Tab-separated table of C-alpha atoms and ligand atoms in Angstrom:
chain	number	residue	atom	x	y	z
A	138	MET	CA	109.293	101.917	201.996
A	139	ALA	CA	109.000	98.121	202.239
A	140	ALA	CA	108.207	96.900	205.757
A	141	LYS	CA	110.765	94.543	207.327
A	142	ALA	CA	109.985	91.027	208.504
A	143	THR	CA	109.725	90.765	212.315
A	144	LEU	CA	112.235	88.514	214.087
A	145	CYS	CA	110.830	86.434	216.893
A	146	SER	CA	112.832	83.685	218.641
A	147	GLY	CA	115.268	83.868	215.721
A	148	MET	CA	112.560	83.115	213.143
A	149	ALA	CA	110.948	85.517	210.702
A	150	PHE	CA	107.340	86.636	210.819
A	151	PRO	CA	105.881	88.710	208.010
A	152	PRO	CA	105.688	92.438	208.696
A	153	GLY	CA	102.856	93.949	210.708
A	154	PRO	CA	101.802	97.048	212.614
A	155	THR	CA	104.260	98.578	215.071
A	156	GLN	CA	101.659	100.312	217.256
A	157	PRO	CA	101.336	99.116	220.883
A	158	THR	CA	99.693	95.721	221.351
A	159	ALA	CA	97.000	97.337	223.530
A	160	TRP	CA	95.915	99.572	220.648
A	161	ILE	CA	95.853	96.729	218.105
A	162	THR	CA	93.911	94.589	220.582
A	163	TYR	CA	91.387	97.367	221.125
A	164	ARG	CA	90.862	97.717	217.378
A	165	TRP	CA	90.661	93.936	216.937
A	166	VAL	CA	87.762	93.925	219.374
A	167	ARG	CA	86.040	97.088	218.118
A	168	GLU	CA	86.526	97.004	214.350
A	169	PRO	CA	88.199	93.788	213.199
A	170	TYR	CA	87.223	94.126	209.539
A	171	THR	CA	88.472	97.707	209.203
A	172	LEU	CA	91.712	96.716	210.904
A	173	LEU	CA	92.201	93.716	208.592
A	174	GLU	CA	91.550	95.859	205.506
A	175	GLU	CA	94.053	98.498	206.631
A	176	LEU	CA	96.731	95.934	207.387
A	177	GLU	CA	96.259	94.221	204.048
A	178	GLU	CA	96.495	97.531	202.225
A	179	ARG	CA	99.718	98.368	204.067
A	180	PHE	CA	101.482	95.022	204.165
A	181	GLY	CA	99.898	92.907	201.418
A	182	ASP	CA	97.984	89.651	201.843
A	183	THR	CA	100.403	88.122	204.364
A	184	PHE	CA	101.153	90.024	207.569
A	185	SER	CA	101.464	89.482	211.296
A	186	MET	CA	99.938	91.049	214.373
A	187	LYS	CA	100.014	90.633	218.128
A	188	ILE	CA	96.869	90.514	220.251
A	189	ALA	CA	97.167	90.831	224.054
A	190	GLY	CA	97.330	87.455	225.780
A	191	PHE	CA	97.969	85.510	222.548
A	192	PRO	CA	101.167	84.626	220.665
A	193	ARG	CA	102.104	86.617	217.538
A	194	MET	CA	99.868	85.589	214.659
A	195	MET	CA	100.549	85.396	210.924
A	196	ILE	CA	97.478	86.203	208.836
A	197	VAL	CA	96.980	84.925	205.281
A	198	SER	CA	94.194	85.161	202.723
A	199	ASN	CA	95.853	84.154	199.433
A	200	PRO	CA	94.225	80.859	198.321
A	201	ASP	CA	97.635	79.156	197.935
A	202	HIS	CA	98.451	79.955	201.556
A	203	VAL	CA	94.975	79.023	202.754
A	204	ARG	CA	95.487	75.666	201.000
A	205	GLU	CA	98.792	75.119	202.825
A	206	ILE	CA	97.029	75.578	206.154
A	207	PHE	CA	93.855	73.614	205.390
A	208	SER	CA	95.881	70.725	203.929
A	209	ASP	CA	97.576	69.975	207.254
A	210	ASP	CA	96.253	66.771	208.828
A	211	GLY	CA	96.010	68.380	212.274
A	212	GLU	CA	99.277	66.874	213.536
A	213	THR	CA	101.375	70.048	213.119
A	214	LEU	CA	98.747	72.787	213.016
A	215	GLU	CA	96.457	72.621	216.038
A	216	ALA	CA	93.191	74.520	216.381
A	217	GLY	CA	92.294	73.216	219.835
A	218	ARG	CA	95.067	75.238	221.448
A	219	VAL	CA	93.872	78.410	219.713
A	220	ASN	CA	90.266	77.804	220.739
A	221	ARG	CA	91.157	77.471	224.430
A	222	THR	CA	89.853	80.936	225.123
A	223	LEU	CA	86.361	79.437	224.728
A	224	ALA	CA	87.002	76.714	227.334
A	225	PRO	CA	85.224	78.548	230.218
A	226	LEU	CA	81.992	78.101	228.283
A	227	LEU	CA	82.470	75.003	226.140
A	228	GLY	CA	84.587	73.020	228.630
A	229	ASP	CA	87.940	71.243	228.192
A	230	ARG	CA	86.488	68.196	226.443
A	231	SER	CA	84.674	69.969	223.608
A	232	VAL	CA	85.603	68.950	220.049
A	233	LEU	CA	86.709	72.568	219.551
A	234	MET	CA	89.408	72.155	222.238
A	235	ALA	CA	90.700	68.790	221.026
A	236	ASP	CA	93.636	68.137	218.716
A	237	GLY	CA	95.219	65.177	216.912
A	238	ARG	CA	93.680	61.730	217.310
A	239	ASP	CA	91.336	62.791	220.086
A	240	HIS	CA	89.895	65.446	217.780
A	241	LEU	CA	89.351	62.990	214.933
A	242	ARG	CA	87.685	60.530	217.321
A	243	LYS	CA	85.256	63.226	218.469
A	244	ARG	CA	84.471	64.343	214.941
A	245	LYS	CA	83.682	60.773	213.974
A	246	ILE	CA	81.052	60.645	216.716
A	247	LEU	CA	79.569	64.096	216.044
A	248	LEU	CA	79.462	64.155	212.250
A	249	PRO	CA	76.733	61.595	211.319
A	250	PRO	CA	73.699	63.655	212.431
A	251	PHE	CA	74.963	66.630	210.431
A	252	HIS	CA	75.405	64.719	207.214
A	253	GLY	CA	73.644	66.297	204.211
A	254	GLU	CA	71.183	63.416	203.850
A	255	ARG	CA	69.802	63.981	207.334
A	256	MET	CA	68.781	67.544	206.586
A	257	GLN	CA	65.351	66.790	205.202
A	258	ALA	CA	64.459	65.278	208.540
A	259	TYR	CA	65.137	68.618	210.226
A	260	GLY	CA	63.516	70.810	207.566
A	261	ARG	CA	59.928	70.605	208.822
A	262	ALA	CA	60.878	71.715	212.314
A	263	MET	CA	62.932	74.551	210.829
A	264	LEU	CA	59.932	75.811	208.845
A	265	GLU	CA	57.509	75.418	211.724
A	266	LEU	CA	59.726	77.228	214.229
A	267	THR	CA	60.423	80.010	211.732
A	268	ASP	CA	56.676	80.479	211.291
A	269	ASP	CA	56.256	80.725	215.073
A	270	GLY	CA	59.009	83.348	215.139
A	271	ILE	CA	57.450	85.373	212.308
A	272	ASP	CA	54.054	85.266	214.048
A	273	ALA	CA	55.651	87.035	217.019
A	274	PHE	CA	57.166	89.944	214.999
A	275	PRO	CA	55.487	93.253	215.928
A	276	VAL	CA	53.646	94.894	213.009
A	277	GLY	CA	54.306	98.545	212.205
A	278	ALA	CA	56.819	99.204	215.007
A	279	PRO	CA	60.611	99.063	214.492
A	280	PHE	CA	62.425	96.127	216.074
A	281	ALA	CA	65.927	94.607	215.912
A	282	ILE	CA	65.691	91.399	213.901
A	283	HIS	CA	68.845	89.774	215.305
A	284	GLY	CA	66.976	88.859	218.546
A	285	PRO	CA	64.149	86.968	216.786
A	286	MET	CA	66.713	85.270	214.518
A	287	GLN	CA	68.571	84.070	217.624
A	288	ASP	CA	65.328	82.851	219.112
A	289	ILE	CA	64.374	80.896	215.978
A	290	THR	CA	67.806	79.297	215.519
A	291	LEU	CA	68.090	78.476	219.231
A	292	ARG	CA	64.711	76.715	219.224
A	293	ILE	CA	65.711	74.812	216.089
A	294	ILE	CA	68.954	73.560	217.605
A	295	VAL	CA	67.291	72.729	220.956
A	296	ARG	CA	64.721	70.610	219.128
A	297	THR	CA	67.372	68.978	216.963
A	298	ILE	CA	69.615	68.100	219.884
A	299	PHE	CA	67.074	67.170	222.541
A	300	GLY	CA	63.967	66.320	220.525
A	301	PHE	CA	61.807	68.554	222.793
A	302	GLU	CA	58.554	69.878	221.380
A	303	GLU	CA	57.665	73.452	222.407
A	304	GLY	CA	56.842	73.545	226.134
A	305	PRO	CA	58.389	74.161	229.556
A	306	GLN	CA	61.528	72.086	228.853
A	307	THR	CA	62.294	74.110	225.724
A	308	GLU	CA	61.543	77.414	227.494
A	309	LYS	CA	63.935	76.553	230.326
A	310	MET	CA	66.663	75.445	227.932
A	311	VAL	CA	66.213	78.542	225.754
A	312	ALA	CA	66.201	80.947	228.733
A	313	ARG	CA	69.344	79.499	230.339
A	314	THR	CA	71.258	79.280	227.072
A	315	LYS	CA	70.355	82.879	226.228
A	316	ARG	CA	71.500	84.104	229.628
A	317	VAL	CA	74.898	82.423	229.223
A	318	LEU	CA	75.321	83.851	225.738
A	319	GLU	CA	74.280	87.366	226.695
A	320	LEU	CA	76.862	87.443	229.489
A	321	GLY	CA	79.476	85.718	227.300
A	322	ALA	CA	78.913	88.071	224.343
A	323	TRP	CA	80.956	90.823	225.996
A	324	ALA	CA	84.075	90.600	223.823
A	325	PRO	CA	86.729	91.417	226.499
A	326	LEU	CA	85.829	88.121	228.195
A	327	LEU	CA	87.620	86.352	225.341
A	328	PHE	CA	90.925	87.535	226.792
A	329	PRO	CA	92.531	85.405	229.495
A	330	LEU	CA	93.346	88.619	231.448
A	331	MET	CA	89.640	89.331	231.900
A	332	GLN	CA	88.829	85.803	233.004
A	333	PHE	CA	88.994	86.381	236.776
A	334	ASP	CA	86.178	85.203	238.979
A	335	LEU	CA	84.946	87.505	241.782
A	336	GLY	CA	81.497	85.926	241.858
A	337	ARG	CA	78.634	88.327	241.106
A	338	PHE	CA	81.032	91.275	241.354
A	339	SER	CA	82.904	90.490	238.126
A	340	PRO	CA	81.611	89.926	234.560
A	341	PHE	CA	83.435	86.585	234.393
A	342	GLY	CA	81.998	85.551	237.771
A	343	ARG	CA	78.443	86.312	236.636
A	344	PHE	CA	79.109	84.399	233.442
A	345	ARG	CA	80.361	81.379	235.424
A	346	ILE	CA	77.233	81.402	237.584
A	347	ALA	CA	75.038	81.371	234.467
A	348	VAL	CA	77.106	78.513	233.013
A	349	ALA	CA	76.678	76.531	236.251
A	350	GLU	CA	72.890	77.018	236.076
A	351	ALA	CA	72.815	75.831	232.465
A	352	ASP	CA	75.015	72.860	233.399
A	353	GLU	CA	72.629	71.808	236.127
A	354	MET	CA	69.886	71.567	233.538
A	355	LEU	CA	72.062	69.672	231.036
A	356	TYR	CA	73.359	67.152	233.548
A	357	GLY	CA	69.752	66.691	234.747
A	358	GLU	CA	68.629	65.845	231.211
A	359	ILE	CA	71.574	63.478	230.655
A	360	ALA	CA	70.788	61.676	233.930
A	361	ARG	CA	67.080	61.451	233.074
A	362	ARG	CA	67.792	59.931	229.672
A	363	ARG	CA	70.287	57.447	231.075
A	364	ARG	CA	67.789	56.454	233.751
A	365	ASP	CA	64.760	56.132	231.450
A	366	GLY	CA	66.683	54.659	228.547
A	367	ALA	CA	64.461	57.008	226.457
A	368	ARG	CA	65.793	57.396	222.916
A	369	GLY	CA	64.508	59.236	219.846
A	370	PRO	CA	65.823	60.546	216.542
A	371	ASP	CA	67.562	63.437	218.325
A	372	ILE	CA	71.300	64.057	218.661
A	373	LEU	CA	71.460	63.489	222.425
A	374	SER	CA	70.052	59.973	221.945
A	375	MET	CA	72.746	59.267	219.400
A	376	LEU	CA	75.522	60.592	221.640
A	377	LEU	CA	74.222	58.567	224.605
A	378	ASP	CA	74.549	55.394	222.508
A	379	ALA	CA	77.914	56.303	220.940
A	380	LYS	CA	80.888	54.146	221.987
A	381	ASP	CA	84.620	54.759	221.588
A	382	ASP	CA	86.965	52.206	219.945
A	383	ALA	CA	87.204	50.325	223.251
A	384	GLY	CA	83.395	50.116	223.462
A	385	ARG	CA	83.079	52.702	226.270
A	386	PRO	CA	80.190	55.231	226.306
A	387	MET	CA	80.911	58.948	226.452
A	388	PRO	CA	81.359	60.167	230.067
A	389	ASP	CA	78.803	62.736	231.298
A	390	ALA	CA	81.349	65.572	231.452
A	391	GLU	CA	82.333	65.047	227.827
A	392	LEU	CA	78.713	64.743	226.790
A	393	ARG	CA	77.975	68.049	228.512
A	394	ASP	CA	80.817	69.797	226.689
A	395	GLU	CA	79.718	68.537	223.276
A	396	LEU	CA	76.103	69.493	223.935
A	397	VAL	CA	77.100	73.039	224.923
A	398	THR	CA	79.353	73.268	221.856
A	399	LEU	CA	76.525	72.264	219.534
A	400	LEU	CA	74.039	74.567	221.282
A	401	VAL	CA	76.345	77.581	221.095
A	402	ALA	CA	78.145	76.979	217.786
A	403	GLY	CA	74.893	75.793	216.262
A	404	HIS	CA	72.699	78.846	216.661
A	405	GLU	CA	74.417	82.193	217.300
A	406	THR	CA	76.427	81.863	214.078
A	407	THR	CA	73.394	81.027	211.947
A	408	ALA	CA	71.315	83.810	213.537
A	409	THR	CA	74.029	86.316	212.693
A	410	ALA	CA	74.373	85.041	209.130
A	411	LEU	CA	70.603	85.374	208.675
A	412	THR	CA	70.634	88.910	210.055
A	413	TRP	CA	73.341	89.893	207.565
A	414	ALA	CA	71.447	88.203	204.735
A	415	MET	CA	68.371	90.295	205.584
A	416	ARG	CA	70.487	93.422	205.749
A	417	TRP	CA	71.631	92.897	202.161
A	418	MET	CA	68.337	91.648	200.773
A	419	LEU	CA	66.270	94.492	202.236
A	420	ASP	CA	68.705	96.936	200.695
A	421	ALA	CA	68.315	95.334	197.247
A	422	PRO	CA	64.567	95.419	196.434
A	423	ALA	CA	64.947	94.000	192.902
A	424	ALA	CA	66.938	91.018	194.175
A	425	PHE	CA	64.431	90.579	196.985
A	426	GLU	CA	61.535	90.379	194.521
A	427	GLU	CA	63.462	87.920	192.361
A	428	LEU	CA	64.020	85.714	195.378
A	429	ARG	CA	60.367	86.005	196.385
A	430	ALA	CA	59.329	84.914	192.892
A	431	GLU	CA	61.643	81.891	193.073
A	432	VAL	CA	60.099	80.787	196.358
A	433	ALA	CA	56.515	81.621	195.252
A	434	ALA	CA	56.971	79.388	192.186
A	435	LEU	CA	57.161	76.415	194.577
A	436	GLY	CA	53.486	76.891	195.523
A	437	ASP	CA	51.752	77.783	198.790
A	438	ALA	CA	53.225	75.103	200.989
A	439	PRO	CA	56.591	74.000	199.617
A	440	THR	CA	58.422	71.076	201.160
A	441	PRO	CA	61.871	71.542	202.728
A	442	GLU	CA	63.372	69.486	199.887
A	443	ALA	CA	61.916	71.856	197.262
A	444	ILE	CA	63.100	74.945	199.149
A	445	ALA	CA	66.592	73.515	199.581
A	446	LYS	CA	66.929	73.169	195.806
A	447	CYS	CA	66.239	76.880	195.042
A	448	ALA	CA	69.381	78.096	193.272
A	449	LEU	CA	68.977	81.807	194.002
A	450	LEU	CA	68.109	81.183	197.644
A	451	ASP	CA	71.248	79.088	198.012
A	452	SER	CA	73.296	81.819	196.362
A	453	VAL	CA	71.829	84.511	198.661
A	454	ALA	CA	72.847	82.486	201.729
A	455	ARG	CA	76.384	82.030	200.400
A	456	GLU	CA	76.732	85.638	199.270
A	457	ALA	CA	75.706	86.884	202.732
A	458	LEU	CA	78.305	84.580	204.313
A	459	ARG	CA	80.897	85.818	201.828
A	460	LEU	CA	80.369	89.542	202.221
A	461	VAL	CA	80.406	89.641	206.022
A	462	PRO	CA	81.530	86.286	207.358
A	463	VAL	CA	80.211	85.696	210.838
A	464	ILE	CA	83.680	84.768	212.132
A	465	PRO	CA	86.615	86.905	210.890
A	466	LEU	CA	89.328	84.230	210.894
A	467	VAL	CA	90.235	80.673	211.839
A	468	GLY	CA	93.525	80.023	213.610
A	469	ARG	CA	95.984	77.155	214.094
A	470	MET	CA	98.946	76.901	216.465
A	471	LEU	CA	102.212	75.319	215.305
A	472	ARG	CA	103.247	72.250	217.298
A	473	ALA	CA	106.644	72.321	215.621
A	474	PRO	CA	108.526	74.864	213.479
A	475	LYS	CA	107.125	74.950	209.956
A	476	LYS	CA	107.522	76.932	206.759
A	477	LEU	CA	104.226	78.491	205.722
A	478	ALA	CA	103.523	81.151	203.098
A	479	GLY	CA	107.290	81.395	202.689
A	480	TYR	CA	108.005	82.174	206.367
A	481	GLU	CA	109.898	79.896	208.762
A	482	LEU	CA	107.645	80.051	211.804
A	483	PRO	CA	108.542	78.817	215.302
A	484	ALA	CA	106.605	76.262	217.349
A	485	GLY	CA	103.917	78.080	219.312
A	486	ALA	CA	103.268	80.670	216.588
A	487	VAL	CA	99.705	81.087	215.398
A	488	VAL	CA	98.671	81.157	211.732
A	489	ALA	CA	95.223	82.321	210.734
A	490	CYS	CA	93.238	82.348	207.509
A	491	SER	CA	91.349	85.611	207.274
A	492	ILE	CA	87.941	84.578	206.002
A	493	TYR	CA	87.017	88.203	205.482
A	494	LEU	CA	90.034	89.116	203.352
A	495	ALA	CA	89.854	85.868	201.359
A	496	HIS	CA	86.233	86.716	200.520
A	497	ARG	CA	87.095	90.217	199.323
A	498	ARG	CA	89.709	89.240	196.733
A	499	GLU	CA	88.794	90.762	193.402
A	500	ALA	CA	90.488	87.893	191.543
A	501	ALA	CA	87.933	85.483	192.974
A	502	TYR	CA	84.985	87.866	193.322
A	503	PRO	CA	84.782	90.748	190.817
A	504	HIS	CA	83.254	93.836	192.522
A	505	ALA	CA	83.934	92.008	195.743
A	506	ASP	CA	82.539	94.789	197.964
A	507	SER	CA	79.077	94.643	196.466
A	508	PHE	CA	76.233	92.273	197.218
A	509	ASP	CA	75.567	90.204	194.106
A	510	PRO	CA	73.117	87.428	194.990
A	511	ARG	CA	73.552	85.724	191.581
A	512	ARG	CA	77.283	85.356	192.075
A	513	PHE	CA	77.180	81.739	193.192
A	514	VAL	CA	74.373	80.487	190.924
A	515	GLY	CA	75.628	77.542	188.881
A	516	LYS	CA	79.234	78.025	190.083
A	517	LYS	CA	81.514	75.826	192.111
A	518	VAL	CA	83.853	77.945	194.204
A	519	SER	CA	87.184	76.754	195.588
A	520	ALA	CA	87.260	75.812	199.285
A	521	TYR	CA	90.323	78.075	199.600
A	522	GLU	CA	88.408	81.102	198.327
A	523	PHE	CA	85.065	80.546	200.063
A	524	LEU	CA	85.671	79.586	203.676
A	525	PRO	CA	82.936	80.906	205.994
A	526	PHE	CA	82.985	77.498	207.724
A	527	GLY	CA	86.774	77.219	207.982
A	528	GLY	CA	88.396	74.210	206.367
A	529	GLY	CA	90.471	71.044	206.325
A	530	VAL	CA	90.123	68.599	209.204
A	531	ARG	CA	88.493	71.356	211.272
A	532	ARG	CA	85.815	72.417	208.836
A	533	CYS	CA	82.558	73.298	210.594
A	534	ILE	CA	80.589	70.189	211.494
A	535	GLY	CA	77.303	72.052	211.075
A	536	MET	CA	77.958	73.474	207.591
A	537	ALA	CA	75.237	71.545	205.740
A	538	PHE	CA	72.832	72.093	208.629
A	539	ALA	CA	73.485	75.853	208.720
A	540	LEU	CA	73.080	76.341	204.971
A	541	TYR	CA	69.891	74.275	204.959
A	542	GLU	CA	68.548	76.215	207.913
A	543	MET	CA	69.395	79.573	206.345
A	544	LYS	CA	67.421	78.588	203.260
A	545	MET	CA	64.383	77.442	205.269
A	546	VAL	CA	64.289	80.621	207.358
A	547	LEU	CA	64.911	82.982	204.426
A	548	ALA	CA	62.265	81.236	202.311
A	549	ARG	CA	59.664	81.798	205.027
A	550	LEU	CA	60.747	85.404	205.557
A	551	VAL	CA	60.448	86.337	201.892
A	552	ALA	CA	57.170	84.465	201.486
A	553	ARG	CA	55.399	85.726	204.584
A	554	THR	CA	56.705	89.207	205.357
A	555	ASP	CA	56.985	92.669	203.870
A	556	LEU	CA	59.894	93.984	205.912
A	557	ARG	CA	61.900	97.131	205.362
A	558	LEU	CA	65.007	98.601	206.957
A	559	GLU	CA	64.257	101.342	209.467
A	560	ARG	CA	67.217	103.269	208.030
A	561	ARG	CA	69.100	102.670	204.774
A	562	GLY	CA	72.872	103.172	204.583
A	563	PRO	CA	75.994	101.721	206.207
A	564	VAL	CA	75.524	99.419	209.185
A	565	ALA	CA	77.935	99.621	212.127
A	566	MET	CA	79.301	96.287	213.338
A	567	VAL	CA	79.910	95.001	216.837
A	568	ARG	CA	81.714	91.932	218.126
A	569	ARG	CA	79.644	89.516	220.193
A	570	SER	CA	82.263	87.106	221.539
A	571	ILE	CA	83.698	85.576	218.347
A	572	THR	CA	80.912	86.679	215.964
A	573	ILE	CA	80.511	90.026	214.192
A	574	THR	CA	76.923	91.355	214.087
A	575	PRO	CA	75.150	94.610	213.126
A	576	ALA	CA	75.634	96.919	216.137
A	577	ASP	CA	71.924	97.762	216.498
A	578	GLY	CA	70.789	94.192	215.786
A	579	LEU	CA	69.471	95.455	212.392
A	580	ARG	CA	66.394	97.607	212.948
A	581	VAL	CA	63.519	96.706	210.623
A	582	VAL	CA	59.792	97.426	210.308
A	583	LEU	CA	57.216	94.791	209.411
A	584	ASP	CA	54.485	96.298	207.205
A	585	VAL	CA	52.629	93.142	206.206
A	586	ARG	CA	52.556	89.589	207.548
A	587	ARG	CA	50.955	86.873	205.472
A	588	PRO	CA	49.341	83.755	207.080
A	589	ARG	CA	51.343	80.579	207.549
A	590	ARG	CA	50.865	77.381	205.568
A	591	ALA	CA	52.274	74.041	206.631
A	592	PRO	CA	54.172	71.971	204.053
A	593	GLU	CA	51.882	69.238	202.771
A	594	SER	CA	54.102	66.286	201.976
A	595	ALA	CA	55.274	63.964	204.713
A	596	GLY	CA	58.686	64.551	206.224
A	597	ALA	CA	60.188	63.590	209.528
A	598	SER	CA	60.845	66.032	212.333
A	599	PRO	CA	63.789	65.576	214.708
A	600	GLY	CA	61.234	65.884	217.519
A	601	GLY	CA	60.118	62.436	218.674
A	602	ALA	CA	56.427	63.002	217.865
A	603	VAL	CA	56.614	63.332	214.096
A	604	ALA	CA	59.584	61.225	213.162
B	217	HEM	C1	76.286	80.106	209.506
B	217	HEM	C2	76.546	79.307	210.499
B	217	HEM	C3	77.908	78.821	210.905
B	217	HEM	C4	79.142	79.362	210.652
B	217	HEM	C5	79.459	80.627	209.873
B	217	HEM	C6	80.111	78.487	211.285
B	217	HEM	C7	81.476	78.682	211.226
B	217	HEM	C8	82.404	77.839	211.806
B	217	HEM	C9	83.844	78.030	211.721
B	217	HEM	C10	84.530	79.171	211.016
B	217	HEM	C11	84.410	77.014	212.407
B	217	HEM	C12	85.914	76.792	212.618
B	217	HEM	C13	86.463	75.949	211.480
B	217	HEM	C14	87.973	75.907	211.405
B	217	HEM	O1	88.648	76.064	212.433
B	217	HEM	O2	88.493	75.690	210.302
B	217	HEM	C15	83.357	76.165	212.915
B	217	HEM	C16	83.566	75.024	213.658
B	217	HEM	C17	82.561	74.283	214.212
B	217	HEM	N1	81.199	74.475	214.041
B	217	HEM	FE1	80.324	75.912	212.894
B	217	HEM	N2	79.462	77.458	211.905
B	217	HEM	C18	78.112	77.617	211.707
B	217	HEM	C19	77.100	76.775	212.143
B	217	HEM	C20	77.295	75.655	212.900
B	217	HEM	C21	76.252	74.742	213.306
B	217	HEM	C22	74.793	74.839	212.892
B	217	HEM	C23	76.846	73.780	214.091
B	217	HEM	C24	76.243	72.570	214.777
B	217	HEM	C25	75.018	72.417	215.092
B	217	HEM	C26	78.255	74.081	214.160
B	217	HEM	C27	79.175	73.351	214.853
B	217	HEM	C28	80.539	73.520	214.765
B	217	HEM	C29	81.507	72.659	215.435
B	217	HEM	C30	81.173	71.477	216.357
B	217	HEM	C31	82.767	73.129	215.079
B	217	HEM	C32	84.117	72.562	215.517
B	217	HEM	C33	84.714	71.686	214.409
B	217	HEM	C34	86.094	71.138	214.771
B	217	HEM	O3	86.821	71.762	215.545
B	217	HEM	O4	86.442	70.068	214.243
B	217	HEM	N3	78.488	75.226	213.426
B	217	HEM	N4	82.135	76.681	212.528
C-alpha cells in the first residue's frame, strides 16, 4: 500500500516512518546507515523523518533533488541554523553557524589557504608527520588504527594552522584538542536535551570544562601572536591579518571559533576517511598490491606533487569516501516556504541530502555496494552524485586539503607497512558525534615496517622553519 504524505502546518511532507520519534532517534544515533537504507527501501528516494529536538526533515538522494538544494544561494536554505547543535564546541561565530552574507564573508576569509595550489606547500609536513606516526605503530601486536590516524591528522592540522614544529606547544595543543573531542564524541550530546551543565557531574559539564581549557590555550596563542607581531606561512597568521570590508581585523572571539572549527572539522573527518580506506584496501589484497606498485613506481622518495598525481591512489581515496561517507547527510533549514523535490515545505522545515544513499545509487555506481578502487580512474563524476564534502555555497572548505592529505598518508602506508586486518568480515559502525567510524577503531596487525625516506626535491612546509 502506498504511504501517504504527512501533513504538517498545512503543508505536505513526503511519507516516513510512523514509529515513535524516540525509537527513530535511537536508531539514527546507533545505526544511521541501516536506518536510511530501510527507509529508502520502504518509501523510495524521498522521505521524511523526525529526530528528537529537531524539526521534521525531508531526506533526498536523487541527483535532481540534490541539485535543487545545492543550487540555492544560501538565502532561502540555511545550513547555519541546522549546524547549531555544534555551537557548544565551535562557538556562535564559526563559519558553520553563519548564514547569508555573513557566511559568504567568512568563507571569503577562510578559503584562500585551502586553495588547491597551496597544497604542495603542506605536502612535505603531511609526509613527515605520517612517517612519525608509522614509526610509532606497534609491530606484531593488534591495535586500532583509527587512533593513530587521528593523531597524524591532528598533528598535520595543528602544524598547518599554527606553524608549530613538533615540541611542547604541539603536544599541549594535541592533548587538549583530543580531550575535547573524546568527551564530545558521545553522540547523545548532539541533542539539545542532553546539553545541560552540572559541572563535572554531567557529560556536557565535563565537555564544557575541557572546551574552556582548550580555549585558554587558543586565546593565549592569539594574544601572543598579536603582541609579538610574529607571522609565518600558517593559517593563524593569515587570519590575524585578515580585514573585513570596513578594514576591521577579526575579533578574538571570532578568531577562536574559526580556529576550533578548522581544528575539529579538519582532522577527525580525514582520520575517519583514512580508517575506512584502510578497511577496504586491507580486505582487497590484489587492489592493495596494485596501489603499492603505483606508488613504488615513483621511486624511493617521491615528492608530494608526484604522489598527488597518482590516479589509482586518488580513486581509492574517493571510493572510500563514496562507500562509507564520513558524514551521513548535510542539512538546510528553510527560511521561507519553498517547493523542493515536488513537496511544498513550510518555513522552518529541514531538507537533507543523504550522502550515503546518493553514493549507493546503482544508476551512478554499478555494483554500488562493492569496493571498486578503479571506479573513479579517468572519470568525472557529477557533484550531485558524489558529495562526501556536501555542496553548493556550503561545500567543505577543506576538500582539496583532505583529498591531498588522504593521498599522502595512504601513499606512506602502502609503501612502508605490511598491515593486515585482525579479523576479516563485516565491520560494525559507531557514531562519534557527527562522524561514522568502525566501532572497534579497525583492529589491524603490523607485520613489517620499512624504513622512512624523506622526499628529495625542495618543497615548502607550512611550519615556519622550512617555508
Ligand atoms: C575527508 C575529510 C572531510 C570530509 C568528509 C568533510 C566533509 C564536510 C561536509 C559534509 C561539510 C558540510 C558541507 C555542506 O553543508 O554542504 C563540511 C563543511 C566544512 N568543512 Fe569539511 N570535510 C573534511 C575535511 C575538512 C578539512 C580538512 C577542513 C579544514 C581544514 C574542513 C573544514 C570544513 C569547514 C570550515 C566547513 C564549513 C563550510 C561552510 O559551512 O561553508 N573539512 N565538510
